[in-house]
Coordinates of C-alpha atoms and ligand atoms in Angstrom, one line a residue:
M1 CA 3.4 27.1 47.6
S2 CA 5.7 29.1 49.4
E3 CA 9.1 28.5 51.1
K4 CA 7.9 29.8 54.3
R5 CA 7.9 27.0 57.0
V6 CA 4.3 25.3 57.0
R7 CA 2.0 26.4 60.2
V8 CA -1.4 25.4 60.6
R9 CA -4.0 25.6 62.7
F10 CA -7.0 24.4 64.1
A11 CA -9.4 26.9 65.8
P12 CA -11.4 25.6 67.9
S13 CA -14.4 27.9 69.7
P14 CA -15.5 26.2 72.7
T15 CA -19.8 26.4 72.0
G16 CA -19.6 22.7 72.9
P17 CA -18.1 19.2 71.9
L18 CA -16.0 18.8 68.9
H19 CA -18.7 17.2 66.5
M20 CA -16.6 14.1 64.5
G21 CA -16.4 16.8 61.6
G22 CA -14.1 19.3 63.6
V23 CA -12.2 16.5 64.2
R24 CA -11.7 16.0 60.7
T25 CA -10.3 19.1 60.0
A26 CA -7.6 18.9 62.8
L27 CA -6.7 16.1 61.8
Y28 CA -6.2 17.3 58.1
N29 CA -4.2 20.2 59.5
Y30 CA -2.2 17.8 61.7
L31 CA -1.7 15.5 58.1
F32 CA -0.3 18.7 56.5
A33 CA 1.9 19.8 58.7
K34 CA 3.1 16.8 59.7
K35 CA 3.8 16.1 56.0
H36 CA 5.5 19.4 55.2
G37 CA 7.8 19.2 58.5
G38 CA 5.8 22.3 59.6
D39 CA 3.7 23.1 62.8
F40 CA 0.4 22.6 63.7
L41 CA -1.4 24.5 66.6
I42 CA -4.7 24.7 68.7
R43 CA -5.2 28.0 69.2
I44 CA -9.5 28.2 71.4
E45 CA -11.5 31.2 69.9
D46 CA -13.2 31.7 72.6
T47 CA -13.8 35.7 72.2
D48 CA -17.7 35.5 71.5
Q49 CA -18.2 35.0 75.0
G50 CA -21.8 34.9 74.9
R51 CA -22.2 31.0 73.5
F52 CA -18.9 30.0 75.6
V53 CA -19.7 26.4 77.2
P54 CA -17.5 25.4 80.5
G55 CA -15.8 22.3 79.7
A56 CA -15.7 22.6 75.9
E57 CA -11.5 23.7 75.3
D58 CA -10.7 20.7 78.3
Y59 CA -13.8 18.3 75.9
I60 CA -11.1 19.2 72.6
L61 CA -8.2 18.5 73.7
E62 CA -8.7 15.1 75.6
A63 CA -10.3 14.9 71.8
L64 CA -7.6 15.4 70.2
K65 CA -5.3 13.9 72.5
W66 CA -7.4 10.2 72.8
C67 CA -7.1 10.7 68.5
G68 CA -3.3 10.9 68.4
I69 CA -3.3 14.7 66.4
E70 CA -1.6 16.2 68.5
P71 CA -0.8 20.3 69.1
N72 CA 2.8 21.0 69.1
E73 CA 1.9 24.7 69.8
G74 CA -0.8 26.3 71.3
V75 CA -3.4 26.1 74.3
G76 CA -1.7 23.8 76.9
Y77 CA 1.8 23.3 74.3
G78 CA 2.7 26.6 74.4
G79 CA 4.8 28.3 72.5
P80 CA 6.3 31.6 71.0
H81 CA 3.2 33.0 70.1
A82 CA 1.0 33.0 73.4
P83 CA -1.5 33.0 74.9
Y84 CA -3.4 31.1 72.1
R85 CA -6.6 31.5 74.1
Q86 CA -8.0 34.9 72.2
S87 CA -9.8 36.0 75.3
E88 CA -6.7 36.4 77.4
R89 CA -5.0 38.3 73.9
K90 CA -8.0 40.6 73.8
P91 CA -5.9 43.8 75.0
M92 CA -4.2 43.8 71.9
Y93 CA -6.5 44.0 69.6
R94 CA -8.2 46.8 69.6
A95 CA -4.8 48.5 68.4
Y96 CA -5.6 46.1 64.9
A97 CA -9.0 47.9 64.3
E98 CA -7.9 51.2 64.9
E99 CA -5.6 50.8 62.2
L100 CA -8.2 50.2 60.0
V101 CA -10.1 53.2 61.1
S102 CA -7.6 55.6 60.9
K103 CA -5.9 53.7 57.3
G104 CA -9.9 54.2 56.4
W105 CA -10.8 50.5 56.4
A106 CA -13.0 51.0 59.0
Y107 CA -15.3 53.6 60.5
Y108 CA -16.3 53.6 64.6
A109 CA -21.0 52.6 64.3
F110 CA -23.0 53.9 67.0
D111 CA -26.5 53.0 66.2
T112 CA -27.3 51.1 68.9
P113 CA -29.4 47.6 69.0
E114 CA -32.2 49.1 69.0
E115 CA -31.6 51.1 66.1
L116 CA -30.9 48.4 63.8
D117 CA -33.5 46.4 65.0
N118 CA -35.9 48.9 63.7
I119 CA -34.1 49.4 60.7
R120 CA -34.9 46.0 59.8
K121 CA -38.2 46.3 61.0
Q122 CA -39.2 48.8 58.5
A123 CA -37.5 47.0 56.0
E124 CA -39.4 44.1 56.4
L125 CA -42.6 45.8 56.6
A126 CA -41.6 47.4 53.7
K127 CA -41.0 43.8 52.0
M128 CA -37.0 44.4 52.0
P129 CA -36.6 41.6 54.6
N130 CA -32.2 41.1 54.2
W131 CA -31.2 44.5 55.4
Q132 CA -27.2 44.9 55.4
Y133 CA -24.9 47.7 56.6
N134 CA -23.1 48.3 53.7
S135 CA -21.9 50.8 51.7
I136 CA -25.1 52.1 51.1
S137 CA -26.6 52.2 53.8
R138 CA -24.5 53.2 55.8
N139 CA -24.1 56.7 54.7
T140 CA -27.6 57.2 56.2
M141 CA -26.3 55.5 59.5
K142 CA -25.0 56.8 63.0
N143 CA -20.7 56.6 62.4
S144 CA -17.9 58.2 61.7
L145 CA -19.2 58.5 58.0
T146 CA -21.2 60.1 58.3
L147 CA -21.3 62.4 61.7
P148 CA -19.2 65.3 62.5
A149 CA -15.3 65.3 63.5
D150 CA -15.6 66.5 66.4
D151 CA -19.6 64.9 67.9
V152 CA -17.4 61.4 66.7
Q153 CA -14.7 62.6 69.2
A154 CA -17.4 63.8 71.8
R155 CA -19.3 60.7 71.2
I156 CA -15.8 58.7 72.1
A157 CA -14.8 60.9 74.7
N158 CA -18.2 60.6 76.3
G159 CA -18.0 56.3 76.4
D160 CA -21.0 55.8 74.0
A161 CA -21.2 53.1 72.9
Y162 CA -19.9 52.0 69.8
V163 CA -18.4 48.8 67.2
V164 CA -15.8 49.5 64.7
R165 CA -17.3 48.2 60.9
F166 CA -14.8 47.2 58.0
K167 CA -15.9 49.8 55.0
M168 CA -16.1 47.0 51.8
P169 CA -15.1 49.1 49.1
R170 CA -18.1 49.0 46.2
N171 CA -18.8 47.3 43.5
E172 CA -14.7 45.8 42.8
E173 CA -15.0 41.8 41.7
V174 CA -12.2 40.7 43.4
R175 CA -10.7 37.4 43.4
F176 CA -8.5 34.2 45.8
H177 CA -8.1 31.1 45.2
D178 CA -9.0 27.9 46.9
I179 CA -6.6 25.1 47.0
I180 CA -10.0 22.4 46.7
R181 CA -12.1 24.6 45.2
G182 CA -10.2 26.7 42.4
W183 CA -10.5 30.8 41.8
V184 CA -13.2 32.1 44.3
V185 CA -15.1 35.3 42.6
F186 CA -16.7 37.8 44.1
N187 CA -18.4 41.0 44.2
T188 CA -18.0 43.7 47.3
N189 CA -20.8 44.4 46.8
E190 CA -22.6 40.8 48.1
L191 CA -21.0 41.6 51.4
D192 CA -21.9 43.4 54.0
D193 CA -20.1 46.4 57.0
K194 CA -19.0 43.0 59.0
V195 CA -18.9 44.4 62.9
L196 CA -15.3 43.8 63.9
F197 CA -14.8 45.4 67.4
K198 CA -17.8 45.3 69.5
S199 CA -18.7 47.7 71.9
D200 CA -17.6 45.3 75.1
G201 CA -13.9 45.7 74.2
M202 CA -13.8 41.8 72.6
P203 CA -12.8 41.6 68.7
T204 CA -15.4 40.0 66.7
Y205 CA -14.6 36.3 65.2
H206 CA -13.5 38.2 62.0
L207 CA -11.0 40.4 63.7
A208 CA -9.4 37.7 65.9
N209 CA -8.9 35.3 63.4
I210 CA -7.2 37.4 60.3
V211 CA -5.0 39.3 63.1
D212 CA -4.4 35.9 64.9
D213 CA -2.8 34.0 61.3
H214 CA -0.6 36.7 60.6
T215 CA 0.7 37.2 63.8
M216 CA 1.1 33.8 64.9
E217 CA 2.8 33.1 60.5
I218 CA -0.1 30.6 59.5
T219 CA 0.8 30.0 56.5
H220 CA -2.4 28.0 55.0
V221 CA -6.2 27.7 56.6
I222 CA -7.7 25.0 56.1
R223 CA -11.1 24.6 57.6
G224 CA -14.1 23.6 57.0
E225 CA -16.7 24.6 54.2
E226 CA -19.2 26.5 56.7
W227 CA -16.4 29.3 56.7
L228 CA -16.2 29.5 52.8
P229 CA -18.5 32.5 52.6
S230 CA -16.1 34.4 55.5
A231 CA -13.4 34.0 52.9
P232 CA -14.0 37.0 51.1
L233 CA -13.8 39.6 53.8
H234 CA -11.1 37.7 55.3
V235 CA -9.2 38.3 51.7
M236 CA -10.6 42.3 51.7
M237 CA -9.1 42.2 55.0
Y238 CA -5.4 41.1 54.0
R239 CA -6.1 43.3 51.8
A240 CA -6.7 46.7 53.8
F241 CA -3.4 45.6 56.5
E242 CA -2.0 45.1 53.0
W243 CA -0.6 41.6 54.8
E244 CA 0.3 38.4 52.1
A245 CA -2.8 36.2 53.1
P246 CA -2.6 32.8 53.4
E247 CA -4.0 30.0 51.2
F248 CA -7.2 29.0 51.6
A249 CA -9.0 25.5 51.6
H250 CA -12.2 24.8 52.6
L251 CA -13.5 21.5 53.6
P252 CA -16.6 19.7 52.0
L253 CA -19.4 18.7 54.7
I254 CA -20.0 15.6 56.7
L255 CA -23.0 14.3 55.3
K256 CA -26.0 12.3 56.9
P257 CA -25.4 8.0 55.5
D258 CA -28.5 8.8 53.8
G259 CA -26.4 12.4 52.0
N260 CA -29.7 14.7 53.4
G261 CA -28.0 17.4 55.1
K262 CA -25.2 18.0 56.8
L263 CA -24.4 15.5 59.7
S264 CA -24.5 17.7 62.4
K265 CA -24.2 18.7 66.7
R266 CA -27.9 18.3 66.7
D267 CA -28.0 14.6 65.2
G268 CA -26.3 13.1 68.6
D269 CA -27.6 10.3 68.8
R270 CA -30.6 10.2 66.8
L271 CA -29.3 7.7 63.6
G272 CA -27.9 5.5 65.8
F273 CA -24.2 6.3 66.1
P274 CA -22.4 8.9 68.2
V275 CA -21.2 12.5 66.9
F276 CA -19.2 12.8 69.1
P277 CA -14.9 11.4 69.8
L278 CA -16.0 11.2 73.3
N279 CA -19.0 11.1 75.7
W280 CA -20.2 14.8 76.7
K281 CA -23.2 15.6 79.2
D282 CA -23.8 19.2 78.2
P283 CA -23.4 21.3 81.8
H284 CA -26.9 23.4 81.3
T285 CA -29.5 21.0 79.9
G286 CA -28.0 17.5 81.4
E287 CA -28.3 16.2 77.9
Q288 CA -25.7 13.0 77.3
S289 CA -24.7 12.9 74.1
S290 CA -22.2 9.3 73.4
G291 CA -18.4 9.1 72.0
Y292 CA -17.0 6.7 70.0
R293 CA -14.5 6.5 72.8
E294 CA -16.9 5.2 75.0
R295 CA -18.7 2.7 71.9
G296 CA -15.4 1.1 72.0
Y297 CA -13.8 2.1 68.7
F298 CA -10.0 2.4 68.6
P299 CA -9.3 5.8 68.5
K300 CA -6.9 5.1 65.3
A301 CA -9.9 2.9 63.6
F302 CA -12.1 6.3 64.4
V303 CA -9.0 8.7 62.4
N304 CA -8.2 6.1 60.0
M305 CA -12.1 6.4 59.2
L306 CA -12.0 10.3 59.4
L307 CA -9.2 10.0 56.9
L308 CA -11.1 8.5 54.4
L309 CA -14.3 11.2 54.6
G310 CA -13.5 13.7 51.9
W311 CA -10.1 12.2 50.7
A312 CA -8.8 9.8 49.1
P313 CA -5.2 7.8 47.7
S314 CA -4.8 7.6 44.4
N315 CA -4.4 3.5 45.5
N316 CA -7.3 2.0 46.9
Q317 CA -5.6 1.4 50.5
E318 CA -8.3 2.5 52.9
I319 CA -6.1 0.8 56.3
F320 CA -3.4 3.4 57.4
T321 CA -1.3 3.9 60.1
M322 CA -0.9 7.0 60.9
Q323 CA 2.7 7.4 59.6
E324 CA 1.2 6.0 56.4
M325 CA -1.0 8.6 56.9
I326 CA 1.1 11.7 57.1
D327 CA 3.5 10.3 53.5
T328 CA 0.3 9.8 51.3
F329 CA -1.8 13.2 52.3
T330 CA -2.1 15.9 50.3
I331 CA -4.5 18.8 50.2
E332 CA -4.4 18.2 46.2
R333 CA -7.3 14.8 46.3
I334 CA -9.5 16.1 48.7
G335 CA -13.3 16.2 47.5
K336 CA -14.8 18.9 46.0
S337 CA -18.5 17.4 47.7
G338 CA -20.1 16.7 50.9
S339 CA -19.0 12.9 51.7
K340 CA -21.9 11.2 53.8
F341 CA -20.6 9.5 56.7
D342 CA -21.5 5.2 56.7
P343 CA -21.6 3.8 60.1
E344 CA -20.9 0.7 58.6
K345 CA -18.0 0.8 57.8
T346 CA -17.1 3.0 60.5
K347 CA -18.0 -0.3 62.2
W348 CA -15.7 -2.1 59.7
F349 CA -12.7 0.0 60.1
N350 CA -13.1 -1.3 64.3
Q351 CA -13.2 -4.4 62.8
Q352 CA -9.8 -4.6 61.2
Y353 CA -8.2 -3.1 63.8
L354 CA -9.2 -5.4 66.1
R355 CA -8.0 -8.1 64.3
A356 CA -4.6 -6.3 64.0
T357 CA -4.4 -6.2 67.6
P358 CA -1.8 -9.0 69.2
N359 CA -4.3 -10.6 72.0
L360 CA -2.1 -9.6 74.6
E361 CA -2.4 -6.5 74.0
L362 CA -7.0 -7.4 73.9
A363 CA -5.9 -8.7 76.8
E364 CA -5.2 -5.9 78.5
M365 CA -8.1 -4.3 77.2
I366 CA -10.3 -6.5 78.4
Q367 CA -9.1 -7.2 81.6
P368 CA -11.2 -4.0 83.4
L369 CA -13.9 -5.0 82.1
L370 CA -13.9 -8.8 83.0
K371 CA -12.9 -7.6 86.8
E372 CA -15.8 -5.0 86.0
K373 CA -18.2 -8.6 86.2
G374 CA -15.7 -10.5 88.7
I375 CA -13.8 -12.4 86.9
E376 CA -10.0 -12.8 87.3
V377 CA -7.8 -14.9 85.0
S378 CA -4.5 -14.3 83.8
N379 CA -3.6 -12.5 81.1
E380 CA -2.6 -15.5 79.0
Y381 CA -6.0 -16.8 79.2
A382 CA -7.6 -13.6 78.3
A383 CA -5.3 -13.7 75.6
G384 CA -7.0 -17.2 74.4
V385 CA -10.4 -15.8 74.9
C386 CA -9.4 -13.0 72.1
E387 CA -7.5 -14.9 70.0
L388 CA -11.3 -17.6 70.1
M389 CA -13.3 -14.2 69.6
K390 CA -11.8 -11.6 67.7
E391 CA -12.4 -12.7 64.3
R392 CA -16.5 -11.8 64.9
A393 CA -15.7 -9.4 67.7
V394 CA -15.8 -5.8 65.9
F395 CA -15.8 -4.1 69.0
I396 CA -13.3 -4.6 72.2
Q397 CA -16.7 -5.3 74.3
D398 CA -18.0 -8.4 72.1
L399 CA -14.0 -10.6 73.4
L400 CA -16.5 -11.2 76.4
E401 CA -19.7 -12.6 74.4
G402 CA -18.8 -16.0 75.5
P403 CA -19.3 -16.6 78.9
Y404 CA -18.5 -20.1 78.6
L405 CA -14.9 -18.9 78.3
F406 CA -14.7 -18.0 81.6
S407 CA -17.4 -20.5 83.4
A408 CA -19.2 -23.6 83.2
P409 CA -22.9 -23.2 81.7
S410 CA -25.0 -22.5 84.8
T411 CA -28.4 -23.4 82.2
Y412 CA -28.1 -25.5 78.8
D413 CA -30.4 -23.8 75.1
A414 CA -32.8 -26.0 75.3
D415 CA -34.4 -25.2 71.8
A416 CA -30.5 -26.6 71.2
V417 CA -31.4 -29.4 73.4
A418 CA -34.5 -30.3 72.4
K419 CA -33.2 -30.9 68.2
K420 CA -29.9 -32.0 69.3
W421 CA -30.2 -34.2 72.3
K422 CA -31.1 -37.8 72.3
K423 CA -32.3 -39.0 75.8
G424 CA -30.3 -42.0 77.0
E425 CA -28.5 -42.0 73.6
S426 CA -26.4 -38.7 73.5
G427 CA -25.7 -39.5 77.1
A428 CA -23.4 -42.6 76.5
L429 CA -21.7 -41.4 73.3
M430 CA -20.7 -38.0 75.4
N431 CA -19.4 -40.1 78.0
E432 CA -17.5 -42.3 75.5
W433 CA -15.7 -39.4 73.4
S434 CA -14.7 -38.2 77.0
N435 CA -13.1 -41.4 77.9
V436 CA -11.2 -40.7 74.5
L437 CA -10.1 -37.2 75.8
D438 CA -8.1 -39.5 78.5
G439 CA -6.0 -40.5 75.3
I440 CA -5.4 -36.8 73.8
S441 CA -1.4 -36.0 75.9
E442 CA -1.5 -32.9 74.5
F443 CA -4.3 -31.2 74.6
T444 CA -4.7 -28.5 71.0
S445 CA -7.5 -27.7 69.7
A446 CA -5.7 -29.7 66.6
N447 CA -5.2 -32.5 68.3
I448 CA -8.3 -33.1 70.0
E449 CA -10.2 -31.6 66.4
A450 CA -8.0 -35.0 64.7
S451 CA -9.3 -37.1 68.1
F452 CA -12.9 -36.4 67.1
K453 CA -12.4 -37.2 64.0
E454 CA -11.5 -40.7 64.4
F455 CA -14.3 -41.2 66.8
I456 CA -17.0 -40.5 64.9
T457 CA -15.7 -42.6 61.8
A458 CA -15.0 -45.7 64.3
K459 CA -18.8 -45.1 65.0
G460 CA -20.5 -44.4 61.2
L461 CA -21.7 -41.1 63.0
G462 CA -21.3 -37.5 61.0
M463 CA -20.1 -34.4 62.1
G464 CA -23.6 -32.6 62.3
A465 CA -25.3 -35.4 64.6
V466 CA -22.0 -35.4 67.6
M467 CA -21.0 -31.7 67.6
P468 CA -23.9 -30.2 68.5
L469 CA -23.9 -32.1 71.4
F470 CA -19.8 -31.4 72.4
R471 CA -20.4 -27.6 71.8
I472 CA -23.8 -27.8 74.0
C473 CA -21.6 -29.9 76.6
L474 CA -19.0 -27.0 77.3
T475 CA -21.2 -23.8 76.0
G476 CA -24.6 -25.1 76.5
V477 CA -25.4 -23.2 73.1
L478 CA -24.8 -24.0 69.5
T479 CA -23.5 -20.8 68.4
G480 CA -19.4 -19.4 69.2
P481 CA -15.8 -20.5 68.2
A482 CA -15.2 -23.8 67.5
S483 CA -15.4 -26.2 70.1
S484 CA -12.6 -27.8 69.9
E485 CA -11.0 -24.3 70.9
V486 CA -12.9 -24.3 73.7
A487 CA -12.1 -27.2 74.9
A488 CA -7.8 -26.4 74.4
L489 CA -8.6 -23.3 76.1
I490 CA -10.2 -24.7 79.8
G491 CA -8.1 -27.7 79.7
K492 CA -8.7 -31.7 80.0
E493 CA -10.1 -31.0 83.5
E494 CA -12.5 -28.6 82.9
T495 CA -13.9 -30.3 79.4
K496 CA -14.7 -33.5 81.3
K497 CA -16.3 -31.6 83.9
R498 CA -18.7 -30.3 81.6
I499 CA -18.8 -33.9 79.6
A500 CA -19.9 -34.8 82.9
T501 CA -22.5 -32.4 84.0
C502 CA -24.3 -31.8 81.2
I503 CA -24.8 -36.0 81.0
S504 CA -26.5 -35.5 84.6
V505 CA -28.7 -32.4 83.8
N506 CA -29.8 -33.6 80.2
D507 CA -29.6 -37.3 79.6
Ligands
LIG601 N1 -13.6 29.8 65.6 C1 -13.2 29.2 64.2 C2 -14.4 28.1 64.3 O1 -15.7 27.3 65.5 C3 -12.2 28.6 63.6 C4 -13.2 29.1 61.8 C5 -11.5 28.3 61.5 O2 -10.5 28.0 61.2 O3 -10.9 30.4 60.5 O4 -14.5 26.4 63.5

């Protein structure tokens, strides 16, 4: 690794919401930068105006904030290389394209889109599909390599549309090192003469990406595997500019849960889980996609899950704080092959984080949800609810699954009553139990439970016969947290009231 200060970037194109794979790329970049005391910057690559989607940039920035993956430089953060939005850097790219032309590494091409289309069609008819503008075909095209110099000058002076293309050398074997994949070898004959600068005055992704990575002093390019095919061109461009290339690390794909192909943006909610961090509404089609935030995920759980989707620690630790992630992360432990996304494991992570969150913090989180339902309780009471419900909860919303913790049951589960309640008998028993409750001075779950045991033992009855009755009185159903805990939370007076009501309704 070089001695230079580590500088990495996340460089999304604002063409839609950020896919969870994009969040993972940002995370790995962030962790790597922090681990090495370097910089993590965000650059917006918006040179393709045709694919620009309003709202996407804000979405990306908000999603990173939600995840706690904060750049220390870039769009929305400023820094020594501002601006960080490529459309605002537009004036600087032309000179770099010209530099390559003057060095003989690029050329002007005047072929119109119609002419190129025609050639492609003819090639297809001649059973030679995938025609390319390359080191062979460029010799018969309209460009500054084939046209006389004065003709080229005249066309440019005349304002004719042209693009600048990279002049890929013929038949050279080139290799570069990828930290994850090892040596990647390619022959330049496999590559075409990519457009670097477009007729609309905008650079293409390739030119802007390389120029920006160089001028922003990026040391490591950590990005998705889908960019691996572009890397040979990028390596050649660094060579052409005579710039030192950054180190590359191409991350493996995130696969669908069944392992059949890449988990794509188009999967949306189709597979029963979100692929985006936040809700998204497509501004053109109005189509809505759900996000992990709105589904009730903790950002830390989501990020923790993403960490292990492609990277593995040397031990089998699964839960990591952000600091632990920073301390243990290494690019070398990123796998080469795709990782299957596991929606159930994602829920498991959320459950772990929920359980680890102090009740008072959970209480503050459920307060807005309670207000929506018109329920007003103190934070202490809400914390008591969380304590009872958190063992079974996966999401914050699950903490509200016990309506009986907020008000007396208004109905009683008919099956439960039919199965457990013996008319004329159960009422009397519950009445007696209610009187026993008077004698419990400190109304805690442990004391209630101890008295209950004493009560049924004295009566010669079994737990299974009496406990469900108490439960029905308190909650109206047979499932949920322990009755003694529910009773302790709602208090003695309310407990006795519920027993009385239940007897009057069911006995
Ligand atoms: N703009 C590219 C993207 O949308 C960036 C690829 C790269 O990191 O070089 O993913």
